[in-house]
Short mmCIF file of C-alpha atoms in Angstrom, two decimals:
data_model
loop_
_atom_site.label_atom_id
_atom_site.label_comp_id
_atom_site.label_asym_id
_atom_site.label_seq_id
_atom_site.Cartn_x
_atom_site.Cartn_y
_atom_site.Cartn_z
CA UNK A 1 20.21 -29.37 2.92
CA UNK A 2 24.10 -29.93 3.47
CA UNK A 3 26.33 -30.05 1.09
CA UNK A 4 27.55 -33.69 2.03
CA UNK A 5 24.52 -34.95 1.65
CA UNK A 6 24.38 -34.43 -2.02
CA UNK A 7 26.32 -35.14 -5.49
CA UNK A 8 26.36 -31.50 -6.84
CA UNK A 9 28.80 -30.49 -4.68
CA UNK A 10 32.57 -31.86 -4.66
CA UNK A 11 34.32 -30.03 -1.38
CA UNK A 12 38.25 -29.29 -1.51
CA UNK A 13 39.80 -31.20 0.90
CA UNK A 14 43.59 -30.69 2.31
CA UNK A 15 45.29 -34.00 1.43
CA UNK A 16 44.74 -33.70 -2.27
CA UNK A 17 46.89 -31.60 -4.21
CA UNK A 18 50.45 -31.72 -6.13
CA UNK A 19 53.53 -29.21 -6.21
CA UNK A 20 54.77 -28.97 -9.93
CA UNK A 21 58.07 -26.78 -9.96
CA UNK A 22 58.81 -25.95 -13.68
CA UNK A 23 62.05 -24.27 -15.16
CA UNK A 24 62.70 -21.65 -17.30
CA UNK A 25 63.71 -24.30 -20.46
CA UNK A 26 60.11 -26.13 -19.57
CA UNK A 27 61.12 -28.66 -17.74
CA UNK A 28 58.23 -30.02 -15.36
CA UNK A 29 58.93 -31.43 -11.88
CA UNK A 30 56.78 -32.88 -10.15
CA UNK A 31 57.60 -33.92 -6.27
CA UNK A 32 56.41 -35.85 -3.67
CA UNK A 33 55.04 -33.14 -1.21
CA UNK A 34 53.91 -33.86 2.10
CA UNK A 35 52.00 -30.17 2.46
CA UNK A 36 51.95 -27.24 0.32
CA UNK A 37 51.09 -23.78 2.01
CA UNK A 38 48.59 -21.03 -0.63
CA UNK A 39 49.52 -17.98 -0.91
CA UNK A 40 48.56 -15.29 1.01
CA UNK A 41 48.08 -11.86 -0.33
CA UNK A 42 48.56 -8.52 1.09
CA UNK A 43 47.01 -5.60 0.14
CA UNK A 44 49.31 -2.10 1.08
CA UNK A 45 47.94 1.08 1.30
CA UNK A 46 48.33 4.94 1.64
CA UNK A 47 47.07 7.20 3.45
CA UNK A 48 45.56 10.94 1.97
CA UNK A 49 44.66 13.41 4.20
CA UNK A 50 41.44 15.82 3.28
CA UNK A 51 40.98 19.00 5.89
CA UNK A 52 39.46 16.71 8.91
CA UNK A 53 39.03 13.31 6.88
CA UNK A 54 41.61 10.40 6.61
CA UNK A 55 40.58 8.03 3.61
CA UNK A 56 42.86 5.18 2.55
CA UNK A 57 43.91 3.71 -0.80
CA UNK A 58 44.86 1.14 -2.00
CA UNK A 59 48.38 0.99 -3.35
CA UNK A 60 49.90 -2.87 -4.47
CA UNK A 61 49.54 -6.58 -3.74
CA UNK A 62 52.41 -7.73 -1.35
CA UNK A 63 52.27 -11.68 -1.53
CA UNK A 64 53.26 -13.62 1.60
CA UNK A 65 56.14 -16.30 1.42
CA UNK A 66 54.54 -20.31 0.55
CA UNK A 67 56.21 -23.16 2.33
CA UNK A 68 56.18 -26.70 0.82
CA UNK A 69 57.48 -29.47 2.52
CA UNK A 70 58.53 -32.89 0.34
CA UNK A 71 59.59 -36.00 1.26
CA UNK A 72 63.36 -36.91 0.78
CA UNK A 73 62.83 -40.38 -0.91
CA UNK A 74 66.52 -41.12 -0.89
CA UNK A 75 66.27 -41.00 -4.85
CA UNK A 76 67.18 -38.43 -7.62
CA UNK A 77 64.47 -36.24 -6.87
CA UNK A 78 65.58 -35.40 -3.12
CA UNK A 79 68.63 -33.96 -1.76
CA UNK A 80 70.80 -34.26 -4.66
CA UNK A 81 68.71 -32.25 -6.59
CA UNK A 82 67.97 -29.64 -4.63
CA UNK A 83 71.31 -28.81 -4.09
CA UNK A 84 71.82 -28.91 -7.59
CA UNK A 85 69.61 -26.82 -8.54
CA UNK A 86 71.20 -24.20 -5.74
CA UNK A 87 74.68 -24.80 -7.18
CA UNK A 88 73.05 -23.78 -10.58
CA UNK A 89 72.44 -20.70 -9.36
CA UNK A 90 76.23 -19.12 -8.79
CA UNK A 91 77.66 -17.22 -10.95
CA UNK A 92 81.74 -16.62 -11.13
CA UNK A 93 83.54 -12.95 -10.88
CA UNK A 94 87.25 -14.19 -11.05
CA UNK A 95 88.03 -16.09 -8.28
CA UNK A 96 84.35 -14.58 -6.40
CA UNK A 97 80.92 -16.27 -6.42
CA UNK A 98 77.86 -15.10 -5.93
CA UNK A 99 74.16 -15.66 -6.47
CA UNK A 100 72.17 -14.23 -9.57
CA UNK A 101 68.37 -14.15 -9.48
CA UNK A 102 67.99 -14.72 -13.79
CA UNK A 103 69.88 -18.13 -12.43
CA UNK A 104 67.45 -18.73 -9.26
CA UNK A 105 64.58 -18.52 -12.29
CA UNK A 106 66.42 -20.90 -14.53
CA UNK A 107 66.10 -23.95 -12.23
CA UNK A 108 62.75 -22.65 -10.25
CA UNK A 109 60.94 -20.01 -12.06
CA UNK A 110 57.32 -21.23 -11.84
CA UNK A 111 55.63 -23.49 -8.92
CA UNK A 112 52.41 -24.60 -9.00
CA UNK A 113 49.98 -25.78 -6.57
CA UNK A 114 47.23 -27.91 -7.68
CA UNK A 115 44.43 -29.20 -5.71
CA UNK A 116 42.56 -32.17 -6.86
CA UNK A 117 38.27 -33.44 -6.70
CA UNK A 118 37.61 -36.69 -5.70
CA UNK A 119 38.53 -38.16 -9.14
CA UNK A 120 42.24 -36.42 -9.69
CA UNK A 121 40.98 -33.90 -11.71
CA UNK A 122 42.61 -30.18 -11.43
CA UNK A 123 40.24 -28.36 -9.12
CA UNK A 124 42.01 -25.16 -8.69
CA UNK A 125 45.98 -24.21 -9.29
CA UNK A 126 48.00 -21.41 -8.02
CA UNK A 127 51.28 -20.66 -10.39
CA UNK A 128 54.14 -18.59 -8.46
CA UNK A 129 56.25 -16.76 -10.71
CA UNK A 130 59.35 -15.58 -10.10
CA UNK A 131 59.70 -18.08 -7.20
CA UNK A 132 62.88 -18.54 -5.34
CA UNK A 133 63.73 -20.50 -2.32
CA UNK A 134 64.13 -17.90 0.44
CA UNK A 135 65.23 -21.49 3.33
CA UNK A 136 65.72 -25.12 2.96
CA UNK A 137 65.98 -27.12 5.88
CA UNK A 138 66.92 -30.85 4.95
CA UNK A 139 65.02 -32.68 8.28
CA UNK A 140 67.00 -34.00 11.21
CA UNK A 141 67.90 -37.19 11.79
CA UNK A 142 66.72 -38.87 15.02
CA UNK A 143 66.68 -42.71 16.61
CA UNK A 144 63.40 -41.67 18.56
CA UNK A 145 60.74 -42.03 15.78
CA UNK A 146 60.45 -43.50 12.50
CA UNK A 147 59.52 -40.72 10.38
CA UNK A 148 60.42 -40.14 6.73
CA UNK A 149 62.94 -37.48 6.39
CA UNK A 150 61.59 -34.07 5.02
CA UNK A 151 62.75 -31.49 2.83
CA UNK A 152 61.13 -27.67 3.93
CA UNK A 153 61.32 -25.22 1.36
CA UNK A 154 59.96 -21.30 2.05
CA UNK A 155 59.25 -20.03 -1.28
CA UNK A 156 59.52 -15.86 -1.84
CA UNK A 157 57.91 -14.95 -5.65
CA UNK A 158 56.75 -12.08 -7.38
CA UNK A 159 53.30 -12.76 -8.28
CA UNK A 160 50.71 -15.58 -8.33
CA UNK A 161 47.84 -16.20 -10.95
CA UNK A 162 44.69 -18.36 -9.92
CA UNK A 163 42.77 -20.24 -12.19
CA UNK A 164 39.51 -22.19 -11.68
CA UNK A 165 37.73 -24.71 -13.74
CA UNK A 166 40.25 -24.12 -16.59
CA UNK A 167 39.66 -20.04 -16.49
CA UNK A 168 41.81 -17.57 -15.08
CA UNK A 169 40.16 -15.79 -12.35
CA UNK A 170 43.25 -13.70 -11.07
CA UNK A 171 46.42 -12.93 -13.23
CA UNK A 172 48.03 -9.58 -11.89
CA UNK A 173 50.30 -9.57 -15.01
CA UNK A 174 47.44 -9.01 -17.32
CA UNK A 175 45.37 -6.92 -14.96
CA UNK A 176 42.78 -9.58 -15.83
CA UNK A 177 40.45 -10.18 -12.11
CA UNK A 178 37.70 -12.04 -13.30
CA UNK A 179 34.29 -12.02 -11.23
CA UNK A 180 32.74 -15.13 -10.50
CA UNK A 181 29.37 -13.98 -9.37
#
């Protein structure tokens, strides 16, 4: 039997989800995103040498960049606070500026990727900490289409935690990997 032929089965799908960025005073904002990438997740190695034999180990996680892409509504939450949050993040030697990443995690720190079931309900969420935006492109304007205007952001973080059905199934900070078998 299929799974779409039956009720005990809810399948993710791609077009339901929400991007919740939240700041280091606990702020929550949520935006109007038009995709959200998941992380991907790297696992380095090294190599040990025995007499004849090569065997492998593994070493760290390396996490993969995240793009998002929102839609500029033309309101508070678009342009204008973007690049306010970016000019949050300088920080003055005399008459010098430059960027400081304790600043970066004041006005980003945390974003989270939800995806929803078929009723809105949190099916899974991903939580990015230490998340910084690595590019921004702000859309181009054009008189051949009609599109909304876009906002792409390329996220770089530390580390990601996964939780499922309200339990934490991966937090790296903890060392807690929980089996789901």
């Amino acid at each position: 039997m299929a799974f779409w032929t039956t009720d005990l089965f809810d399948p993710k799908v791609s077009f339901r989800f929400k991007v919740i960025f939240k700041t280091n005073d606990g702020f929550e904002d949520i935006w109007y995103a038009v995709s959200a990438g998941q992380p991907s997740l790297t696992i380095t190695s090294a190599e040990a040498k025995f007499l004849r034999h090569t065997a492998n180990f593994p070493t760290s996680y390396k996490w993969g960049e995240v793009d998002v892409t929102l839609v500029d509504t033309g309101g508070p939450k678009t342009t204008p606070s973007v690049m306010s949050k970016i000019s949050k993040t300088q920080i003055q030697y005399n008459e010098l500026f430059s960027m400081s990443k304790q600043r970066f995690l004041q006005q980003f720190n945390q974003v989270q990727i939800i995806s929803l079931d078929s009723k809105g309900k949190q099916f899974d969420k991903w939580t990015l900490f230490g998340a910084f935006p690595s590019s921004i492109t702000f859309g181009d304007y054009s008189y051949n289409n009609d599109n909304l205007l876009e906002i792409k952001i390329k996220f770089k973080f530390d580390f990601a935690k996964f939780e499922a059905d309200g339990q934490v199934i991966f937090d790296p900070t903890s060392g807690l990997v929980q089996s789901t078998a």
